[in-house]
Structures are given as C-alpha cells and as structure tokens.
Amino acid sequence: MRVADDLVWKPGRYSLFGLFLWVAMSSVSAARPLRYTLPTFLDTPVNITAVVGSTVILPCTVQNLGPKSVIWKRVDQITPITVGSYVFDPDNRYSVSHNDQNTDETHRFGQDNSRWNLQIQNVNIEHAGTYECQISTKEDFARNVTLHVIEDKNSRLLEKKTGIKLTGTSYVEKGSTIDLNCTATAIDYRPKGVDWFKDGTRIKANRNTMITEYLVSETNILHSRLEVERVTMDDAGTYVCRFSQEHVESVKVIVLNTESINKRRGTGTEGLEAAQSDYTNSSCSLVTSSRLVTLTAILGMLWLT
C-alpha cells in the first residue's frame, strides 16, 4: 500500500523538485561562457591577372562573418580603400561587389557565407600590387590577393586609335572670330557627339555661336567645329571639348583689345604728318629767302648803273 502511495502524483512535491532542477540548470548555463565562432576565409584565387583597360575582380569570401566588416586595402598603404560597402579611396574606379549567402557557395560551404569582392574598372598599370582583404576583429584575420596588370598589343592599338584632339585659336582680337576644331576618334564604336564647354558651362548655338559636326564612318572619326563670331572680352576663357568621361581636351583663348591700344598709341601717322608740315614750312622759308636774295642783287645792280 505504501508503494502505491509513492506512485501517486503529488503536485506539491514534484513542483518543488522541478523548481530546484530549473534553478540548478540555469546556474550551470550562466557559468558557461558564450560560444564565439571565428570567421574564416574560403578558398578563392590569390593571384589575378588583368589587361589594361579591362574590369577586374579581386575575390574575398568570408564564412561566419557575423556583425564584423570586411576591409580592403593595399599592403603598402595605411588608409583603406573600402570598409564594408563604403569606398574611401578617391579613385572612382574602385567599388565593392557584395552578395550574402550566394547560392553556389551556400551549397558548397554552408549557410553563413558573405562575398566581398573588390572591383576595379578601367584597370591601369598603377593598380598592380598586393591587396589585403581584412576582417575587423581583434584577432589578425587577413587574406592577400596579388593583382598583375599587363598591356598587350590590342590595348596599345586601342590607346593609339582612341582619343581626342583640339586645335584652333588661342589668341584673337576683339571683334574677330574664335575658330576651334575638335577631332574625336574611337575604334570599336562611333562617337555620338561632342560637347563644348566654356569655363565649365555648356555652350549652345546662338546668333554669334555656331557648332557643326560631321562623321567619317569608315574610320569612326567625328569632327566638330566651334565658331564664335564678333567676340568680346567676355568670350575669353577656357574652352573644353568632350565626347566621353575619359576623353576631354581644353584650350585657353585670350581676347586682345587692340582698340584701346590704338587709342593710346594713336594711328601712328601723327609724327609723319608733323614731319611733312615742318618740311613744307622749311621749304617755303628757303624759297622766300632765295627770292629775297635775288631781288636784293637786282636792285643793287640797278643802283650802281
């Protein structure tokens, strides 16, 4: 009968036991430190080769990044290029290609993967070197990626055949005409048009300003001509010709105010007129003197006779 009584559930007894068990388990959990999983770099290429003028991507994929940030910098520089998605370098060719939990990488490496690739557009020789993908932790977590930049014959050909050239008036007299010629050359596309600027303001055709263009389709060369007639002193300044962000050329035009110079100096004939007047007066004086001498001699001869 005692055994049966022990099997009967007694709310007060088992409630106190459960409370004691919960307190004991909570104490053990509180004493145990929180578990921190360190971030790790996934296996991505560490040697990248790019051609001048192309777009290159330096890979960096991190597992278990958590709330940390990824920093890109050059190993020979102190200041970072990027921190997270923000670009701090003044070179606008840098950008960050970010993708959380990429499908392919998730399938291969797990669920907590973050890809933070450094992208460089229109890469140049100066971009070559070793870059560091760094995680902002108190531990030293960094992965180096070396970029090699080469220049092949095709890129040299592109550089030679693509460009802009501006020629024409540098000095012009007030009231005359400014005549500028801009030649835009492209190898793989036709330039759509040329933009003209003066002191940073876009030039529009008007009564005194004329812009003409023609394209040589066989060579993809665009010729643009700017003419400013009856120029004033306000037309002096820096003129810019542009057909793309990378192709810009400028020339400084100086307007000479020759009217004021002539007023200060005169026409240049005053001295000649004065000299001619002096010569005429002196000639008349000589003629008069000669006539007086002749008349005196005649009168003297008559008196003697």
PDB file of C-alpha atoms in Angstrom:
ATOM      1  CA  MET A   1       0.000   0.000   0.000  1.00  0.00           C
ATOM      2  CA  ARG A   2       2.957   2.298   0.678  1.00  0.00           C
ATOM      3  CA  VAL A   3       4.365   1.530  -2.760  1.00  0.00           C
ATOM      4  CA  ALA A   4       1.081   2.523  -4.358  1.00  0.00           C
ATOM      5  CA  ASP A   5       1.035   5.735  -2.392  1.00  0.00           C
ATOM      6  CA  ASP A   6       4.524   6.579  -3.666  1.00  0.00           C
ATOM      7  CA  LEU A   7       3.395   6.180  -7.286  1.00  0.00           C
ATOM      8  CA  VAL A   8       0.559   8.672  -6.806  1.00  0.00           C
ATOM      9  CA  TRP A   9       1.433  12.079  -8.266  1.00  0.00           C
ATOM     10  CA  LYS A  10       1.716  14.675  -5.568  1.00  0.00           C
ATOM     11  CA  PRO A  11       1.633  18.195  -7.013  1.00  0.00           C
ATOM     12  CA  GLY A  12       3.405  19.928  -4.173  1.00  0.00           C
ATOM     13  CA  ARG A  13       6.309  17.509  -4.022  1.00  0.00           C
ATOM     14  CA  TYR A  14       7.099  17.366  -7.766  1.00  0.00           C
ATOM     15  CA  SER A  15       6.625  21.090  -8.251  1.00  0.00           C
ATOM     16  CA  LEU A  16       9.342  21.848  -5.737  1.00  0.00           C
ATOM     17  CA  PHE A  17      11.625  19.296  -7.365  1.00  0.00           C
ATOM     18  CA  GLY A  18      11.095  20.824 -10.829  1.00  0.00           C
ATOM     19  CA  LEU A  19      11.852  24.286  -9.484  1.00  0.00           C
ATOM     20  CA  PHE A  20      15.056  23.036  -7.878  1.00  0.00           C
ATOM     21  CA  LEU A  21      16.093  21.356 -11.130  1.00  0.00           C
ATOM     22  CA  TRP A  22      15.430  24.525 -13.172  1.00  0.00           C
ATOM     23  CA  VAL A  23      17.496  26.672 -10.804  1.00  0.00           C
ATOM     24  CA  ALA A  24      20.397  24.212 -10.991  1.00  0.00           C
ATOM     25  CA  MET A  25      20.355  24.114 -14.793  1.00  0.00           C
ATOM     26  CA  SER A  26      20.185  27.913 -15.006  1.00  0.00           C
ATOM     27  CA  SER A  27      23.246  28.220 -12.769  1.00  0.00           C
ATOM     28  CA  VAL A  28      25.210  25.854 -14.993  1.00  0.00           C
ATOM     29  CA  SER A  29      24.153  27.764 -18.146  1.00  0.00           C
ATOM     30  CA  ALA A  30      25.090  31.105 -16.613  1.00  0.00           C
ATOM     31  CA  ALA A  31      28.524  29.829 -15.593  1.00  0.00           C
ATOM     32  CA  ARG A  32      29.231  28.527 -19.125  1.00  0.00           C
ATOM     33  CA  PRO A  33      30.744  31.274 -21.430  1.00  0.00           C
ATOM     34  CA  LEU A  34      29.041  32.180 -24.712  1.00  0.00           C
ATOM     35  CA  ARG A  35      30.464  30.371 -27.704  1.00  0.00           C
ATOM     36  CA  TYR A  36      32.032  32.616 -30.426  1.00  0.00           C
ATOM     37  CA  THR A  37      32.645  31.236 -33.887  1.00  0.00           C
ATOM     38  CA  LEU A  38      35.646  32.849 -35.562  1.00  0.00           C
ATOM     39  CA  PRO A  39      35.217  33.966 -39.169  1.00  0.00           C
ATOM     40  CA  THR A  40      37.242  32.160 -41.812  1.00  0.00           C
ATOM     41  CA  PHE A  41      38.215  32.870 -45.417  1.00  0.00           C
ATOM     42  CA  LEU A  42      37.036  30.496 -48.088  1.00  0.00           C
ATOM     43  CA  ASP A  43      39.440  29.230 -50.714  1.00  0.00           C
ATOM     44  CA  THR A  44      39.462  31.808 -53.555  1.00  0.00           C
ATOM     45  CA  PRO A  45      42.203  32.759 -56.075  1.00  0.00           C
ATOM     46  CA  VAL A  46      45.044  34.853 -54.662  1.00  0.00           C
ATOM     47  CA  ASN A  47      46.760  35.707 -57.991  1.00  0.00           C
ATOM     48  CA  ILE A  48      44.754  37.694 -60.527  1.00  0.00           C
ATOM     49  CA  THR A  49      45.942  38.905 -63.958  1.00  0.00           C
ATOM     50  CA  ALA A  50      44.167  41.682 -65.875  1.00  0.00           C
ATOM     51  CA  VAL A  51      44.699  43.604 -69.106  1.00  0.00           C
ATOM     52  CA  VAL A  52      44.972  47.383 -69.154  1.00  0.00           C
ATOM     53  CA  GLY A  53      41.557  48.964 -69.682  1.00  0.00           C
ATOM     54  CA  SER A  54      39.538  45.945 -68.512  1.00  0.00           C
ATOM     55  CA  THR A  55      37.449  45.399 -65.376  1.00  0.00           C
ATOM     56  CA  VAL A  56      38.984  43.102 -62.768  1.00  0.00           C
ATOM     57  CA  ILE A  57      37.531  41.492 -59.614  1.00  0.00           C
ATOM     58  CA  LEU A  58      39.631  40.586 -56.574  1.00  0.00           C
ATOM     59  CA  PRO A  59      37.719  37.829 -54.721  1.00  0.00           C
ATOM     60  CA  CYS A  60      37.194  37.562 -50.981  1.00  0.00           C
ATOM     61  CA  THR A  61      34.557  35.284 -49.415  1.00  0.00           C
ATOM     62  CA  VAL A  62      34.155  35.009 -45.639  1.00  0.00           C
ATOM     63  CA  GLN A  63      32.360  32.347 -43.606  1.00  0.00           C
ATOM     64  CA  ASN A  64      30.749  33.271 -40.261  1.00  0.00           C
ATOM     65  CA  LEU A  65      31.362  36.995 -40.733  1.00  0.00           C
ATOM     66  CA  GLY A  66      28.561  37.934 -38.358  1.00  0.00           C
ATOM     67  CA  PRO A  67      28.428  41.656 -37.460  1.00  0.00           C
ATOM     68  CA  LYS A  68      32.038  42.238 -38.497  1.00  0.00           C
ATOM     69  CA  SER A  69      33.094  44.331 -41.510  1.00  0.00           C
ATOM     70  CA  VAL A  70      35.355  43.499 -44.443  1.00  0.00           C
ATOM     71  CA  ILE A  71      38.121  45.998 -45.204  1.00  0.00           C
ATOM     72  CA  TRP A  72      40.079  46.213 -48.458  1.00  0.00           C
ATOM     73  CA  LYS A  73      43.433  47.995 -48.528  1.00  0.00           C
ATOM     74  CA  ARG A  74      46.760  47.863 -50.278  1.00  0.00           C
ATOM     75  CA  VAL A  75      49.500  46.308 -48.189  1.00  0.00           C
ATOM     76  CA  ASP A  76      51.806  49.260 -48.910  1.00  0.00           C
ATOM     77  CA  GLN A  77      49.244  51.841 -47.744  1.00  0.00           C
ATOM     78  CA  ILE A  78      47.767  52.665 -44.348  1.00  0.00           C
ATOM     79  CA  THR A  79      44.407  54.103 -45.381  1.00  0.00           C
ATOM     80  CA  PRO A  80      41.720  51.624 -46.505  1.00  0.00           C
ATOM     81  CA  ILE A  81      40.184  51.511 -49.945  1.00  0.00           C
ATOM     82  CA  THR A  82      36.820  50.226 -48.726  1.00  0.00           C
ATOM     83  CA  VAL A  83      35.161  49.481 -45.396  1.00  0.00           C
ATOM     84  CA  GLY A  84      32.081  47.347 -45.894  1.00  0.00           C
ATOM     85  CA  SER A  85      30.176  48.823 -48.819  1.00  0.00           C
ATOM     86  CA  TYR A  86      31.699  52.304 -48.455  1.00  0.00           C
ATOM     87  CA  VAL A  87      34.548  53.389 -50.747  1.00  0.00           C
ATOM     88  CA  PHE A  88      37.042  55.766 -49.127  1.00  0.00           C
ATOM     89  CA  ASP A  89      39.645  55.932 -51.906  1.00  0.00           C
ATOM     90  CA  PRO A  90      39.311  58.992 -54.218  1.00  0.00           C
ATOM     91  CA  ASP A  91      39.852  56.746 -57.246  1.00  0.00           C
ATOM     92  CA  ASN A  92      36.281  56.269 -58.516  1.00  0.00           C
ATOM     93  CA  ARG A  93      37.270  53.102 -60.370  1.00  0.00           C
ATOM     94  CA  TYR A  94      37.053  51.131 -57.103  1.00  0.00           C
ATOM     95  CA  SER A  95      33.792  49.541 -55.956  1.00  0.00           C
ATOM     96  CA  VAL A  96      32.613  46.625 -53.790  1.00  0.00           C
ATOM     97  CA  SER A  97      30.671  43.662 -55.165  1.00  0.00           C
ATOM     98  CA  HIS A  98      28.758  42.250 -52.186  1.00  0.00           C
ATOM     99  CA  ASN A  99      26.468  39.224 -52.044  1.00  0.00           C
ATOM    100  CA  ASP A 100      25.214  37.456 -48.902  1.00  0.00           C
ATOM    101  CA  GLN A 101      24.692  33.689 -48.984  1.00  0.00           C
ATOM    102  CA  ASN A 102      25.429  33.140 -52.653  1.00  0.00           C
ATOM    103  CA  THR A 103      23.583  30.073 -53.926  1.00  0.00           C
ATOM    104  CA  ASP A 104      26.600  28.196 -55.284  1.00  0.00           C
ATOM    105  CA  GLU A 105      28.783  28.952 -52.278  1.00  0.00           C
ATOM    106  CA  THR A 106      25.949  28.132 -49.884  1.00  0.00           C
ATOM    107  CA  HIS A 107      25.662  24.729 -51.451  1.00  0.00           C
ATOM    108  CA  ARG A 108      29.397  24.111 -51.150  1.00  0.00           C
ATOM    109  CA  PHE A 109      30.372  25.743 -47.863  1.00  0.00           C
ATOM    110  CA  GLY A 110      27.298  26.271 -45.692  1.00  0.00           C
ATOM    111  CA  GLN A 111      24.702  28.920 -44.910  1.00  0.00           C
ATOM    112  CA  ASP A 112      26.698  31.849 -43.460  1.00  0.00           C
ATOM    113  CA  ASN A 113      28.895  32.996 -46.341  1.00  0.00           C
ATOM    114  CA  SER A 114      29.484  36.583 -47.424  1.00  0.00           C
ATOM    115  CA  ARG A 115      31.232  37.560 -50.629  1.00  0.00           C
ATOM    116  CA  TRP A 116      33.021  40.931 -50.562  1.00  0.00           C
ATOM    117  CA  ASN A 117      34.880  41.305 -53.872  1.00  0.00           C
ATOM    118  CA  LEU A 118      36.883  44.398 -54.770  1.00  0.00           C
ATOM    119  CA  GLN A 119      36.100  45.543 -58.313  1.00  0.00           C
ATOM    120  CA  ILE A 120      38.386  47.847 -60.348  1.00  0.00           C
ATOM    121  CA  GLN A 121      37.107  49.333 -63.604  1.00  0.00           C
ATOM    122  CA  ASN A 122      39.381  50.520 -66.425  1.00  0.00           C
ATOM    123  CA  VAL A 123      42.368  48.998 -64.636  1.00  0.00           C
ATOM    124  CA  ASN A 124      45.772  50.577 -65.211  1.00  0.00           C
ATOM    125  CA  ILE A 125      49.400  49.683 -64.532  1.00  0.00           C
ATOM    126  CA  GLU A 126      49.277  51.731 -61.337  1.00  0.00           C
ATOM    127  CA  HIS A 127      46.677  49.346 -59.887  1.00  0.00           C
ATOM    128  CA  ALA A 128      49.113  46.415 -59.910  1.00  0.00           C
ATOM    129  CA  GLY A 129      50.230  45.194 -56.470  1.00  0.00           C
ATOM    130  CA  THR A 130      49.141  43.208 -53.435  1.00  0.00           C
ATOM    131  CA  TYR A 131      45.783  43.909 -51.807  1.00  0.00           C
ATOM    132  CA  GLU A 132      44.585  42.777 -48.382  1.00  0.00           C
ATOM    133  CA  CYS A 133      41.079  41.570 -47.542  1.00  0.00           C
ATOM    134  CA  GLN A 134      40.828  42.135 -43.789  1.00  0.00           C
ATOM    135  CA  ILE A 135      38.162  41.401 -41.156  1.00  0.00           C
ATOM    136  CA  SER A 136      37.599  43.982 -38.414  1.00  0.00           C
ATOM    137  CA  THR A 137      38.297  41.790 -35.371  1.00  0.00           C
ATOM    138  CA  LYS A 138      40.783  41.948 -32.524  1.00  0.00           C
ATOM    139  CA  GLU A 139      42.370  38.844 -33.995  1.00  0.00           C
ATOM    140  CA  ASP A 140      44.531  39.223 -37.086  1.00  0.00           C
ATOM    141  CA  PHE A 141      42.376  37.948 -39.953  1.00  0.00           C
ATOM    142  CA  ALA A 142      43.568  38.953 -43.425  1.00  0.00           C
ATOM    143  CA  ARG A 143      43.979  37.398 -46.849  1.00  0.00           C
ATOM    144  CA  ASN A 144      46.276  38.802 -49.541  1.00  0.00           C
ATOM    145  CA  VAL A 145      45.402  38.953 -53.240  1.00  0.00           C
ATOM    146  CA  THR A 146      48.044  39.980 -55.785  1.00  0.00           C
ATOM    147  CA  LEU A 147      46.977  41.784 -58.958  1.00  0.00           C
ATOM    148  CA  HIS A 148      49.150  41.581 -62.084  1.00  0.00           C
ATOM    149  CA  VAL A 149      48.373  44.088 -64.857  1.00  0.00           C
ATOM    150  CA  ILE A 150      49.647  43.521 -68.382  1.00  0.00           C
ATOM    151  CA  GLU A 151      49.436  45.539 -71.588  1.00  0.00           C
ATOM    152  CA  ASP A 152      49.028  43.576 -74.803  1.00  0.00           C
ATOM    153  CA  LYS A 153      49.231  44.802 -78.384  1.00  0.00           C
ATOM    154  CA  ASN A 154      45.461  45.108 -78.663  1.00  0.00           C
ATOM    155  CA  SER A 155      45.310  47.506 -75.716  1.00  0.00           C
ATOM    156  CA  ARG A 156      48.155  49.558 -77.199  1.00  0.00           C
ATOM    157  CA  LEU A 157      46.277  49.687 -80.501  1.00  0.00           C
ATOM    158  CA  LEU A 158      43.151  50.823 -78.697  1.00  0.00           C
ATOM    159  CA  GLU A 159      45.089  53.544 -76.905  1.00  0.00           C
ATOM    160  CA  LYS A 160      46.555  54.816 -80.173  1.00  0.00           C
ATOM    161  CA  LYS A 161      43.286  54.847 -82.097  1.00  0.00           C
ATOM    162  CA  THR A 162      41.064  56.172 -79.346  1.00  0.00           C
ATOM    163  CA  GLY A 163      41.424  59.761 -78.259  1.00  0.00           C
ATOM    164  CA  ILE A 164      40.564  63.398 -78.744  1.00  0.00           C
ATOM    165  CA  LYS A 165      42.420  66.357 -80.240  1.00  0.00           C
ATOM    166  CA  LEU A 166      41.601  70.052 -80.001  1.00  0.00           C
ATOM    167  CA  THR A 167      43.194  72.702 -82.221  1.00  0.00           C
ATOM    168  CA  GLY A 168      42.443  76.268 -83.232  1.00  0.00           C
ATOM    169  CA  THR A 169      42.515  79.819 -81.944  1.00  0.00           C
ATOM    170  CA  SER A 170      44.497  80.674 -78.830  1.00  0.00           C
ATOM    171  CA  TYR A 171      44.725  84.452 -79.330  1.00  0.00           C
ATOM    172  CA  VAL A 172      42.070  86.517 -81.080  1.00  0.00           C
ATOM    173  CA  GLU A 173      41.435  90.230 -81.484  1.00  0.00           C
ATOM    174  CA  LYS A 174      38.246  91.766 -80.177  1.00  0.00           C
ATOM    175  CA  GLY A 175      35.596  91.699 -82.894  1.00  0.00           C
ATOM    176  CA  SER A 176      37.205  88.775 -84.734  1.00  0.00           C
ATOM    177  CA  THR A 177      36.202  85.056 -84.751  1.00  0.00           C
ATOM    178  CA  ILE A 178      37.203  82.182 -82.444  1.00  0.00           C
ATOM    179  CA  ASP A 179      37.623  79.030 -84.544  1.00  0.00           C
ATOM    180  CA  LEU A 180      38.176  75.700 -82.695  1.00  0.00           C
ATOM    181  CA  ASN A 181      38.286  72.204 -84.203  1.00  0.00           C
ATOM    182  CA  CYS A 182      37.791  69.009 -82.155  1.00  0.00           C
ATOM    183  CA  THR A 183      38.534  65.522 -83.509  1.00  0.00           C
ATOM    184  CA  ALA A 184      37.096  62.518 -81.614  1.00  0.00           C
ATOM    185  CA  THR A 185      38.375  59.067 -82.576  1.00  0.00           C
ATOM    186  CA  ALA A 186      37.038  55.673 -81.453  1.00  0.00           C
ATOM    187  CA  ILE A 187      37.989  52.164 -82.571  1.00  0.00           C
ATOM    188  CA  ASP A 188      35.017  49.987 -81.590  1.00  0.00           C
ATOM    189  CA  TYR A 189      32.085  52.426 -81.751  1.00  0.00           C
ATOM    190  CA  ARG A 190      31.013  55.681 -83.316  1.00  0.00           C
ATOM    191  CA  PRO A 191      31.185  58.782 -81.131  1.00  0.00           C
ATOM    192  CA  LYS A 192      27.616  60.012 -80.721  1.00  0.00           C
ATOM    193  CA  GLY A 193      28.559  63.651 -80.413  1.00  0.00           C
ATOM    194  CA  VAL A 194      30.887  66.241 -78.919  1.00  0.00           C
ATOM    195  CA  ASP A 195      30.020  68.551 -76.031  1.00  0.00           C
ATOM    196  CA  TRP A 196      31.523  72.043 -75.906  1.00  0.00           C
ATOM    197  CA  PHE A 197      32.026  73.972 -72.654  1.00  0.00           C
ATOM    198  CA  LYS A 198      33.364  77.397 -71.710  1.00  0.00           C
ATOM    199  CA  ASP A 199      34.584  77.878 -68.142  1.00  0.00           C
ATOM    200  CA  GLY A 200      32.512  74.846 -67.069  1.00  0.00           C
ATOM    201  CA  THR A 201      29.252  75.953 -68.741  1.00  0.00           C
ATOM    202  CA  ARG A 202      27.912  74.094 -71.749  1.00  0.00           C
ATOM    203  CA  ILE A 203      27.931  76.103 -74.987  1.00  0.00           C
ATOM    204  CA  LYS A 204      24.725  76.354 -77.009  1.00  0.00           C
ATOM    205  CA  ALA A 205      24.454  77.582 -80.574  1.00  0.00           C
ATOM    206  CA  ASN A 206      23.061  81.119 -80.981  1.00  0.00           C
ATOM    207  CA  ARG A 207      23.314  84.113 -83.285  1.00  0.00           C
ATOM    208  CA  ASN A 208      27.070  84.524 -82.785  1.00  0.00           C
ATOM    209  CA  THR A 209      27.973  80.881 -81.977  1.00  0.00           C
ATOM    210  CA  MET A 210      27.843  78.056 -84.493  1.00  0.00           C
ATOM    211  CA  ILE A 211      28.638  74.336 -83.955  1.00  0.00           C
ATOM    212  CA  THR A 212      28.998  71.977 -86.923  1.00  0.00           C
ATOM    213  CA  GLU A 213      29.796  68.241 -86.905  1.00  0.00           C
ATOM    214  CA  TYR A 214      30.413  65.522 -89.449  1.00  0.00           C
ATOM    215  CA  LEU A 215      31.381  61.862 -89.051  1.00  0.00           C
ATOM    216  CA  VAL A 216      33.764  59.855 -91.206  1.00  0.00           C
ATOM    217  CA  SER A 217      32.063  56.443 -90.968  1.00  0.00           C
ATOM    218  CA  GLU A 218      34.980  54.479 -92.429  1.00  0.00           C
ATOM    219  CA  THR A 219      37.306  55.466 -89.592  1.00  0.00           C
ATOM    220  CA  ASN A 220      34.783  56.354 -86.849  1.00  0.00           C
ATOM    221  CA  ILE A 221      36.262  59.849 -86.605  1.00  0.00           C
ATOM    222  CA  LEU A 222      33.958  62.683 -85.579  1.00  0.00           C
ATOM    223  CA  HIS A 223      34.904  66.261 -86.462  1.00  0.00           C
ATOM    224  CA  SER A 224      33.296  69.118 -84.554  1.00  0.00           C
ATOM    225  CA  ARG A 225      33.880  72.815 -85.194  1.00  0.00           C
ATOM    226  CA  LEU A 226      33.059  75.720 -82.872  1.00  0.00           C
ATOM    227  CA  GLU A 227      32.920  79.256 -84.276  1.00  0.00           C
ATOM    228  CA  VAL A 228      32.259  82.346 -82.155  1.00  0.00           C
ATOM    229  CA  GLU A 229      31.879  85.494 -84.253  1.00  0.00           C
ATOM    230  CA  ARG A 230      32.339  89.141 -83.234  1.00  0.00           C
ATOM    231  CA  VAL A 231      33.964  88.170 -79.964  1.00  0.00           C
ATOM    232  CA  THR A 232      34.005  90.464 -76.960  1.00  0.00           C
ATOM    233  CA  MET A 233      36.236  90.478 -73.911  1.00  0.00           C
ATOM    234  CA  ASP A 234      33.705  88.188 -72.182  1.00  0.00           C
ATOM    235  CA  ASP A 235      34.436  85.444 -74.724  1.00  0.00           C
ATOM    236  CA  ALA A 236      37.931  84.933 -73.295  1.00  0.00           C
ATOM    237  CA  GLY A 237      38.322  81.805 -71.152  1.00  0.00           C
ATOM    238  CA  THR A 238      38.898  78.050 -71.192  1.00  0.00           C
ATOM    239  CA  TYR A 239      37.097  76.061 -73.890  1.00  0.00           C
ATOM    240  CA  VAL A 240      36.592  72.306 -73.441  1.00  0.00           C
ATOM    241  CA  CYS A 241      35.773  69.610 -75.985  1.00  0.00           C
ATOM    242  CA  ARG A 242      34.486  66.232 -74.648  1.00  0.00           C
ATOM    243  CA  PHE A 243      32.984  63.083 -76.115  1.00  0.00           C
ATOM    244  CA  SER A 244      33.338  60.727 -73.121  1.00  0.00           C
ATOM    245  CA  GLN A 245      34.365  60.837 -69.474  1.00  0.00           C
ATOM    246  CA  GLU A 246      37.896  59.716 -70.333  1.00  0.00           C
ATOM    247  CA  HIS A 247      38.299  61.849 -73.473  1.00  0.00           C
ATOM    248  CA  VAL A 248      38.420  65.555 -72.655  1.00  0.00           C
ATOM    249  CA  GLU A 249      40.620  68.275 -74.137  1.00  0.00           C
ATOM    250  CA  SER A 250      40.808  72.006 -73.384  1.00  0.00           C
ATOM    251  CA  VAL A 251      42.374  75.201 -74.694  1.00  0.00           C
ATOM    252  CA  LYS A 252      42.653  78.689 -73.194  1.00  0.00           C
ATOM    253  CA  VAL A 253      41.588  81.521 -75.504  1.00  0.00           C
ATOM    254  CA  ILE A 254      42.821  85.096 -74.886  1.00  0.00           C
ATOM    255  CA  VAL A 255      40.987  88.065 -76.434  1.00  0.00           C
ATOM    256  CA  LEU A 256      43.187  91.070 -77.304  1.00  0.00           C
ATOM    257  CA  ASN A 257      41.631  94.524 -77.001  1.00  0.00           C
ATOM    258  CA  THR A 258      43.534  96.203 -79.858  1.00  0.00           C
ATOM    259  CA  GLU A 259      41.131  99.163 -79.999  1.00  0.00           C
ATOM    260  CA  SER A 260      42.318 100.510 -76.659  1.00  0.00           C
ATOM    261  CA  ILE A 261      45.932 100.021 -77.713  1.00  0.00           C
ATOM    262  CA  ASN A 262      45.415 102.076 -80.884  1.00  0.00           C
ATOM    263  CA  LYS A 263      43.698 104.825 -78.905  1.00  0.00           C
ATOM    264  CA  ARG A 264      46.634 105.051 -76.518  1.00  0.00           C
ATOM    265  CA  ARG A 265      49.237 104.932 -79.268  1.00  0.00           C
ATOM    266  CA  GLY A 266      47.290 106.855 -81.934  1.00  0.00           C
ATOM    267  CA  THR A 267      47.178 105.893 -85.588  1.00  0.00           C
ATOM    268  CA  GLY A 268      50.934 106.185 -85.981  1.00  0.00           C
ATOM    269  CA  THR A 269      50.704 108.904 -88.703  1.00  0.00           C
ATOM    270  CA  GLU A 270      50.771 111.967 -86.475  1.00  0.00           C
ATOM    271  CA  GLY A 271      54.544 112.122 -86.450  1.00  0.00           C
ATOM    272  CA  LEU A 272      54.721 111.680 -90.196  1.00  0.00           C
ATOM    273  CA  GLU A 273      52.202 114.459 -90.767  1.00  0.00           C
ATOM    274  CA  ALA A 274      54.127 116.752 -88.432  1.00  0.00           C
ATOM    275  CA  ALA A 275      57.374 115.996 -90.228  1.00  0.00           C
ATOM    276  CA  GLN A 276      55.765 116.678 -93.585  1.00  0.00           C
ATOM    277  CA  SER A 277      54.426 120.008 -92.287  1.00  0.00           C
ATOM    278  CA  ASP A 278      57.837 121.009 -90.943  1.00  0.00           C
ATOM    279  CA  TYR A 279      59.448 120.050 -94.234  1.00  0.00           C
ATOM    280  CA  THR A 280      56.905 122.095 -96.195  1.00  0.00           C
ATOM    281  CA  ASN A 281      57.354 125.137 -93.955  1.00  0.00           C
ATOM    282  CA  SER A 282      61.122 124.948 -94.154  1.00  0.00           C
ATOM    283  CA  SER A 283      60.925 124.607 -97.943  1.00  0.00           C
ATOM    284  CA  CYS A 284      58.748 127.678 -98.187  1.00  0.00           C
ATOM    285  CA  SER A 285      61.177 129.592 -95.982  1.00  0.00           C
ATOM    286  CA  LEU A 286      64.080 128.618 -98.189  1.00  0.00           C
ATOM    287  CA  VAL A 287      62.200 129.672-101.326  1.00  0.00           C
ATOM    288  CA  THR A 288      61.258 133.006 -99.766  1.00  0.00           C
ATOM    289  CA  SER A 289      64.838 133.651 -98.628  1.00  0.00           C
ATOM    290  CA  SER A 290      66.184 132.778-102.064  1.00  0.00           C
ATOM    291  CA  ARG A 291      63.749 135.208-103.708  1.00  0.00           C
ATOM    292  CA  LEU A 292      64.761 137.991-101.334  1.00  0.00           C
ATOM    293  CA  VAL A 293      68.430 137.456-102.102  1.00  0.00           C
ATOM    294  CA  THR A 294      67.768 137.551-105.838  1.00  0.00           C
ATOM    295  CA  LEU A 295      65.659 140.718-105.590  1.00  0.00           C
ATOM    296  CA  THR A 296      68.312 142.481-103.488  1.00  0.00           C
ATOM    297  CA  ALA A 297      71.014 141.651-106.019  1.00  0.00           C
ATOM    298  CA  ILE A 298      68.952 143.049-108.894  1.00  0.00           C
ATOM    299  CA  LEU A 299      68.274 146.288-107.060  1.00  0.00           C
ATOM    300  CA  GLY A 300      71.980 146.674-106.217  1.00  0.00           C
ATOM    301  CA  MET A 301      72.999 146.310-109.847  1.00  0.00           C
ATOM    302  CA  LEU A 302      70.449 148.945-110.944  1.00  0.00           C
ATOM    303  CA  TRP A 303      71.672 151.407-108.354  1.00  0.00           C
ATOM    304  CA  LEU A 304      75.277 151.068-109.467  1.00  0.00           C
ATOM    305  CA  THR A 305      74.382 151.785-113.067  1.00  0.00           C
TER     306      THR A 305
END
